Amino acid sequence: MKQTRILLFAGGRLGDWAIRHIRADDWLVGVDRGALFLVRHGFAPRLAIGDFDSVTAEEMAEIERRSLHVSSCDPVMKDLTDTEMALIWALQQQPAEIVLLGVLGSRFDHTLANVHLLRKALRENVPCRIVDERNEIRLVDSHCTIERDHFTHVSLLPLTADVTGITLRGFLYPLENATLCIGDTLGISNVLTEQTGTIDVATGLLLVMKSKD
């Protein structure tokens, strides 16, 4: 299983850009309305999971017909978000990587909670990133290598109160053993000058966000 990627499709912003991320051997998980997105684009999710409060009875029947397995729960009597339930299942499979799509949307509380979920994957030593049409977000606690691609900017924000020992190589604005604290904007809108850049962290959790306008 270590060679397999799992892609989680949630019910936030999705489009044709998301389909282009799918590889032939990926495991696909549809989270609530994300499952409907997958089946309507011709894919059979390995798992459709959630309370499905954002789909109609007819849409739910469509999901059930075309998914390999469905795990539904009560929309009120639950302690976890649909996306967290899906991520926990994905982590139990011990994949090579987890990619979260459709987890950024109009509900900022859900968006922020989904960004925080990156810590759960980091604790399990499973590479995990959030991707949408204009952003890629990952969480770093030691070392990270990133490639220059269609994203134009790289921003760094601390997820813990302080992140120390931040050293950047291959960036227009380098840092050497720097510290970022909650509320600092020093790490916003850096630019890669080399094909490959490296980020090293001594302590703390650092959000690394690639983006484009």
mmCIF file of C-alpha atoms in Angstrom:
data_model
loop_
_atom_site.group_PDB
_atom_site.id
_atom_site.type_symbol
_atom_site.label_atom_id
_atom_site.label_comp_id
_atom_site.label_asym_id
_atom_site.label_seq_id
_atom_site.Cartn_x
_atom_site.Cartn_y
_atom_site.Cartn_z
ATOM 1 C CA MET A 1 0.000 0.000 0.000
ATOM 2 C CA LYS A 2 2.954 2.348 0.562
ATOM 3 C CA GLN A 3 3.165 3.012 -3.190
ATOM 4 C CA THR A 4 -0.468 4.099 -3.496
ATOM 5 C CA ARG A 5 -1.745 7.667 -3.377
ATOM 6 C CA ILE A 6 -5.148 8.468 -1.935
ATOM 7 C CA LEU A 7 -7.023 11.477 -3.277
ATOM 8 C CA LEU A 8 -9.812 12.860 -1.106
ATOM 9 C CA PHE A 9 -12.456 14.879 -2.973
ATOM 10 C CA ALA A 10 -14.511 16.998 -0.568
ATOM 11 C CA GLY A 11 -17.470 19.242 -1.316
ATOM 12 C CA GLY A 12 -15.679 22.586 -1.605
ATOM 13 C CA ARG A 13 -14.398 24.205 -4.781
ATOM 14 C CA LEU A 14 -13.875 21.561 -7.459
ATOM 15 C CA GLY A 15 -13.575 21.655 -11.247
ATOM 16 C CA ASP A 16 -11.867 20.103 -14.232
ATOM 17 C CA TRP A 17 -8.519 21.117 -12.699
ATOM 18 C CA ALA A 18 -9.128 18.542 -9.952
ATOM 19 C CA ILE A 19 -9.700 15.710 -12.427
ATOM 20 C CA ARG A 20 -6.298 16.400 -13.965
ATOM 21 C CA HIS A 21 -4.636 15.403 -10.682
ATOM 22 C CA ILE A 22 -5.940 11.827 -10.893
ATOM 23 C CA ARG A 23 -3.521 9.070 -11.871
ATOM 24 C CA ALA A 24 -4.619 5.658 -13.083
ATOM 25 C CA ASP A 25 -3.542 3.860 -9.903
ATOM 26 C CA ASP A 26 -4.842 6.414 -7.367
ATOM 27 C CA TRP A 27 -7.417 5.460 -4.764
ATOM 28 C CA LEU A 28 -10.286 7.967 -4.869
ATOM 29 C CA VAL A 29 -12.395 8.901 -1.849
ATOM 30 C CA GLY A 30 -15.506 11.035 -2.201
ATOM 31 C CA VAL A 31 -16.375 13.101 0.860
ATOM 32 C CA ASP A 32 -20.065 14.052 0.971
ATOM 33 C CA ARG A 33 -20.813 16.032 -2.219
ATOM 34 C CA GLY A 34 -17.283 15.297 -3.444
ATOM 35 C CA ALA A 35 -18.492 11.740 -4.077
ATOM 36 C CA LEU A 36 -21.176 13.072 -6.421
ATOM 37 C CA PHE A 37 -18.536 15.081 -8.269
ATOM 38 C CA LEU A 38 -16.492 11.920 -8.838
ATOM 39 C CA VAL A 39 -19.319 9.677 -10.020
ATOM 40 C CA ARG A 40 -20.623 12.355 -12.383
ATOM 41 C CA HIS A 41 -17.173 12.554 -13.938
ATOM 42 C CA GLY A 42 -17.130 8.813 -14.571
ATOM 43 C CA PHE A 43 -15.146 7.648 -11.524
ATOM 44 C CA ALA A 44 -16.149 4.997 -8.981
ATOM 45 C CA PRO A 45 -14.890 6.096 -5.542
ATOM 46 C CA ARG A 46 -13.273 3.369 -3.495
ATOM 47 C CA LEU A 47 -15.073 4.984 -0.572
ATOM 48 C CA ALA A 48 -17.875 7.551 -0.329
ATOM 49 C CA ILE A 49 -18.039 8.896 3.212
ATOM 50 C CA GLY A 50 -19.903 11.571 5.160
ATOM 51 C CA ASP A 51 -23.300 12.597 6.426
ATOM 52 C CA PHE A 52 -24.378 13.484 2.871
ATOM 53 C CA ASP A 53 -26.477 16.404 4.065
ATOM 54 C CA SER A 54 -25.565 18.355 0.927
ATOM 55 C CA VAL A 55 -27.038 15.896 -1.586
ATOM 56 C CA THR A 56 -30.625 15.004 -2.469
ATOM 57 C CA ALA A 57 -32.111 11.534 -2.094
ATOM 58 C CA GLU A 58 -31.762 11.022 -5.847
ATOM 59 C CA GLU A 59 -28.118 12.137 -5.791
ATOM 60 C CA MET A 60 -27.436 9.853 -2.820
ATOM 61 C CA ALA A 61 -28.864 6.913 -4.758
ATOM 62 C CA GLU A 62 -26.516 7.785 -7.617
ATOM 63 C CA ILE A 63 -23.540 7.813 -5.224
ATOM 64 C CA GLU A 64 -24.546 4.457 -3.746
ATOM 65 C CA ARG A 65 -24.896 2.843 -7.172
ATOM 66 C CA ARG A 66 -21.496 3.903 -8.407
ATOM 67 C CA SER A 67 -19.256 3.787 -5.315
ATOM 68 C CA LEU A 68 -17.424 0.658 -4.235
ATOM 69 C CA HIS A 69 -18.263 1.314 -0.593
ATOM 70 C CA VAL A 70 -20.414 3.880 1.214
ATOM 71 C CA SER A 71 -19.995 4.937 4.856
ATOM 72 C CA SER A 72 -22.695 7.336 6.034
ATOM 73 C CA CYS A 73 -23.407 8.870 9.419
ATOM 74 C CA ASP A 74 -25.968 11.067 11.123
ATOM 75 C CA PRO A 75 -25.430 14.762 10.271
ATOM 76 C CA VAL A 76 -26.050 15.850 13.877
ATOM 77 C CA MET A 77 -24.867 13.039 16.145
ATOM 78 C CA LYS A 78 -21.209 13.078 15.144
ATOM 79 C CA ASP A 79 -18.027 14.567 16.594
ATOM 80 C CA LEU A 80 -15.852 14.832 13.470
ATOM 81 C CA THR A 81 -16.194 16.633 10.173
ATOM 82 C CA ASP A 82 -16.700 14.515 7.091
ATOM 83 C CA THR A 83 -13.218 15.418 5.869
ATOM 84 C CA GLU A 84 -11.577 14.369 9.130
ATOM 85 C CA MET A 85 -13.389 11.023 9.021
ATOM 86 C CA ALA A 86 -12.139 10.502 5.475
ATOM 87 C CA LEU A 87 -8.593 11.474 6.397
ATOM 88 C CA ILE A 88 -8.535 9.068 9.343
ATOM 89 C CA TRP A 89 -9.616 6.248 7.020
ATOM 90 C CA ALA A 90 -6.970 7.238 4.475
ATOM 91 C CA LEU A 91 -4.225 7.316 7.111
ATOM 92 C CA GLN A 92 -5.193 3.812 8.241
ATOM 93 C CA GLN A 93 -4.381 2.575 4.731
ATOM 94 C CA GLN A 94 -0.753 3.767 5.134
ATOM 95 C CA PRO A 95 -0.509 5.310 1.658
ATOM 96 C CA ALA A 96 2.503 6.889 0.003
ATOM 97 C CA GLU A 97 0.714 10.257 -0.068
ATOM 98 C CA ILE A 98 -2.675 11.845 0.581
ATOM 99 C CA VAL A 99 -3.930 14.744 -1.541
ATOM 100 C CA LEU A 100 -6.910 16.765 -0.338
ATOM 101 C CA LEU A 101 -9.020 18.430 -3.041
ATOM 102 C CA GLY A 102 -12.205 20.438 -2.626
ATOM 103 C CA VAL A 103 -11.388 21.247 1.008
ATOM 104 C CA LEU A 104 -11.092 25.009 0.407
ATOM 105 C CA GLY A 105 -14.412 26.772 -0.022
ATOM 106 C CA SER A 106 -16.760 29.517 1.129
ATOM 107 C CA ARG A 107 -16.964 28.320 4.752
ATOM 108 C CA PHE A 108 -13.792 29.720 6.332
ATOM 109 C CA ASP A 109 -14.267 27.637 9.484
ATOM 110 C CA HIS A 110 -14.195 24.447 7.424
ATOM 111 C CA THR A 111 -11.298 25.735 5.330
ATOM 112 C CA LEU A 112 -9.195 26.515 8.407
ATOM 113 C CA ALA A 113 -10.122 23.215 10.062
ATOM 114 C CA ASN A 114 -9.026 21.362 6.926
ATOM 115 C CA VAL A 115 -5.670 23.161 6.944
ATOM 116 C CA HIS A 116 -5.252 22.059 10.571
ATOM 117 C CA LEU A 117 -5.878 18.453 9.481
ATOM 118 C CA LEU A 118 -2.444 18.485 7.859
ATOM 119 C CA ARG A 119 -1.019 18.074 11.348
ATOM 120 C CA LYS A 120 -2.801 14.750 11.764
ATOM 121 C CA ALA A 121 -1.046 13.387 8.679
ATOM 122 C CA LEU A 122 2.300 14.850 9.748
ATOM 123 C CA ARG A 123 2.056 12.993 13.056
ATOM 124 C CA GLU A 124 1.620 9.738 11.135
ATOM 125 C CA ASN A 125 4.573 10.557 8.831
ATOM 126 C CA VAL A 126 2.323 10.426 5.774
ATOM 127 C CA PRO A 127 2.989 13.131 3.153
ATOM 128 C CA CYS A 128 -0.161 15.185 2.750
ATOM 129 C CA ARG A 129 -1.042 18.354 0.876
ATOM 130 C CA ILE A 130 -4.069 20.457 0.058
ATOM 131 C CA VAL A 131 -4.457 21.409 -3.602
ATOM 132 C CA ASP A 132 -6.845 23.621 -5.487
ATOM 133 C CA GLU A 133 -6.658 25.538 -8.742
ATOM 134 C CA ARG A 134 -4.531 28.341 -7.274
ATOM 135 C CA ASN A 135 -2.944 26.938 -4.114
ATOM 136 C CA GLU A 136 -0.925 24.056 -2.724
ATOM 137 C CA ILE A 137 -0.531 23.815 1.052
ATOM 138 C CA ARG A 138 1.646 21.504 3.129
ATOM 139 C CA LEU A 139 2.907 21.427 6.703
ATOM 140 C CA VAL A 140 6.607 21.144 7.566
ATOM 141 C CA ASP A 141 8.343 20.377 10.853
ATOM 142 C CA SER A 142 11.892 19.609 9.663
ATOM 143 C CA HIS A 143 12.890 19.634 5.979
ATOM 144 C CA CYS A 144 11.004 20.284 2.752
ATOM 145 C CA THR A 145 12.073 20.379 -0.895
ATOM 146 C CA ILE A 146 9.851 22.178 -3.379
ATOM 147 C CA GLU A 147 10.032 22.508 -7.147
ATOM 148 C CA ARG A 148 9.431 25.608 -9.237
ATOM 149 C CA ASP A 149 6.291 25.093 -11.329
ATOM 150 C CA HIS A 150 3.181 27.004 -12.416
ATOM 151 C CA PHE A 151 2.751 28.495 -8.938
ATOM 152 C CA THR A 152 4.368 31.929 -8.760
ATOM 153 C CA HIS A 153 4.736 32.516 -5.020
ATOM 154 C CA VAL A 154 5.732 30.594 -1.907
ATOM 155 C CA SER A 155 4.522 31.830 1.477
ATOM 156 C CA LEU A 156 5.415 30.648 4.965
ATOM 157 C CA LEU A 157 3.194 31.027 8.029
ATOM 158 C CA PRO A 158 3.655 29.471 11.477
ATOM 159 C CA LEU A 159 0.954 27.083 12.662
ATOM 160 C CA THR A 160 2.478 26.963 16.148
ATOM 161 C CA ALA A 161 3.185 30.034 18.275
ATOM 162 C CA ASP A 162 6.830 30.117 17.148
ATOM 163 C CA VAL A 163 8.764 28.364 14.408
ATOM 164 C CA THR A 164 12.530 28.569 14.851
ATOM 165 C CA GLY A 165 15.599 27.782 12.806
ATOM 166 C CA ILE A 166 13.980 28.539 9.448
ATOM 167 C CA THR A 167 16.562 28.407 6.659
ATOM 168 C CA LEU A 168 15.701 28.905 2.992
ATOM 169 C CA ARG A 169 17.831 28.019 -0.017
ATOM 170 C CA GLY A 170 16.975 28.809 -3.637
ATOM 171 C CA PHE A 171 14.664 31.723 -2.826
ATOM 172 C CA LEU A 172 14.749 35.394 -3.784
ATOM 173 C CA TYR A 173 14.438 36.319 -0.105
ATOM 174 C CA PRO A 174 16.617 33.851 1.830
ATOM 175 C CA LEU A 175 16.358 33.240 5.563
ATOM 176 C CA GLU A 176 19.079 31.894 7.822
ATOM 177 C CA ASN A 177 18.101 30.408 11.190
ATOM 178 C CA ALA A 178 15.130 32.783 11.373
ATOM 179 C CA THR A 179 12.103 32.702 13.680
ATOM 180 C CA LEU A 180 8.505 33.331 12.660
ATOM 181 C CA CYS A 181 5.824 33.972 15.276
ATOM 182 C CA ILE A 182 2.063 33.934 14.992
ATOM 183 C CA GLY A 183 1.091 37.273 13.469
ATOM 184 C CA ASP A 184 4.324 37.753 11.480
ATOM 185 C CA THR A 185 3.960 38.367 7.730
ATOM 186 C CA LEU A 186 7.664 38.192 6.879
ATOM 187 C CA GLY A 187 7.178 34.870 5.088
ATOM 188 C CA ILE A 188 4.504 36.041 2.653
ATOM 189 C CA SER A 189 5.062 36.029 -1.147
ATOM 190 C CA ASN A 190 8.584 34.703 -1.553
ATOM 191 C CA VAL A 191 9.763 33.526 -4.977
ATOM 192 C CA LEU A 192 11.877 30.567 -6.051
ATOM 193 C CA THR A 193 14.968 31.586 -8.032
ATOM 194 C CA GLU A 194 16.237 28.030 -8.526
ATOM 195 C CA GLN A 195 14.449 25.024 -9.971
ATOM 196 C CA THR A 196 14.527 23.461 -6.502
ATOM 197 C CA GLY A 197 14.248 25.228 -3.171
ATOM 198 C CA THR A 198 14.749 23.848 0.318
ATOM 199 C CA ILE A 199 13.145 24.803 3.621
ATOM 200 C CA ASP A 200 14.590 23.675 6.938
ATOM 201 C CA VAL A 201 12.929 24.075 10.335
ATOM 202 C CA ALA A 202 14.406 23.449 13.792
ATOM 203 C CA THR A 203 11.256 23.609 15.949
ATOM 204 C CA GLY A 204 7.573 24.247 15.375
ATOM 205 C CA LEU A 205 5.120 23.677 12.549
ATOM 206 C CA LEU A 206 5.377 25.759 9.382
ATOM 207 C CA LEU A 207 2.716 26.072 6.690
ATOM 208 C CA VAL A 208 4.290 26.185 3.225
ATOM 209 C CA MET A 209 1.877 27.577 0.637
ATOM 210 C CA LYS A 210 2.506 27.752 -3.095
ATOM 211 C CA SER A 211 0.058 30.045 -4.872
ATOM 212 C CA LYS A 212 -0.758 32.073 -7.964
ATOM 213 C CA ASP A 213 -3.160 34.933 -8.649
#
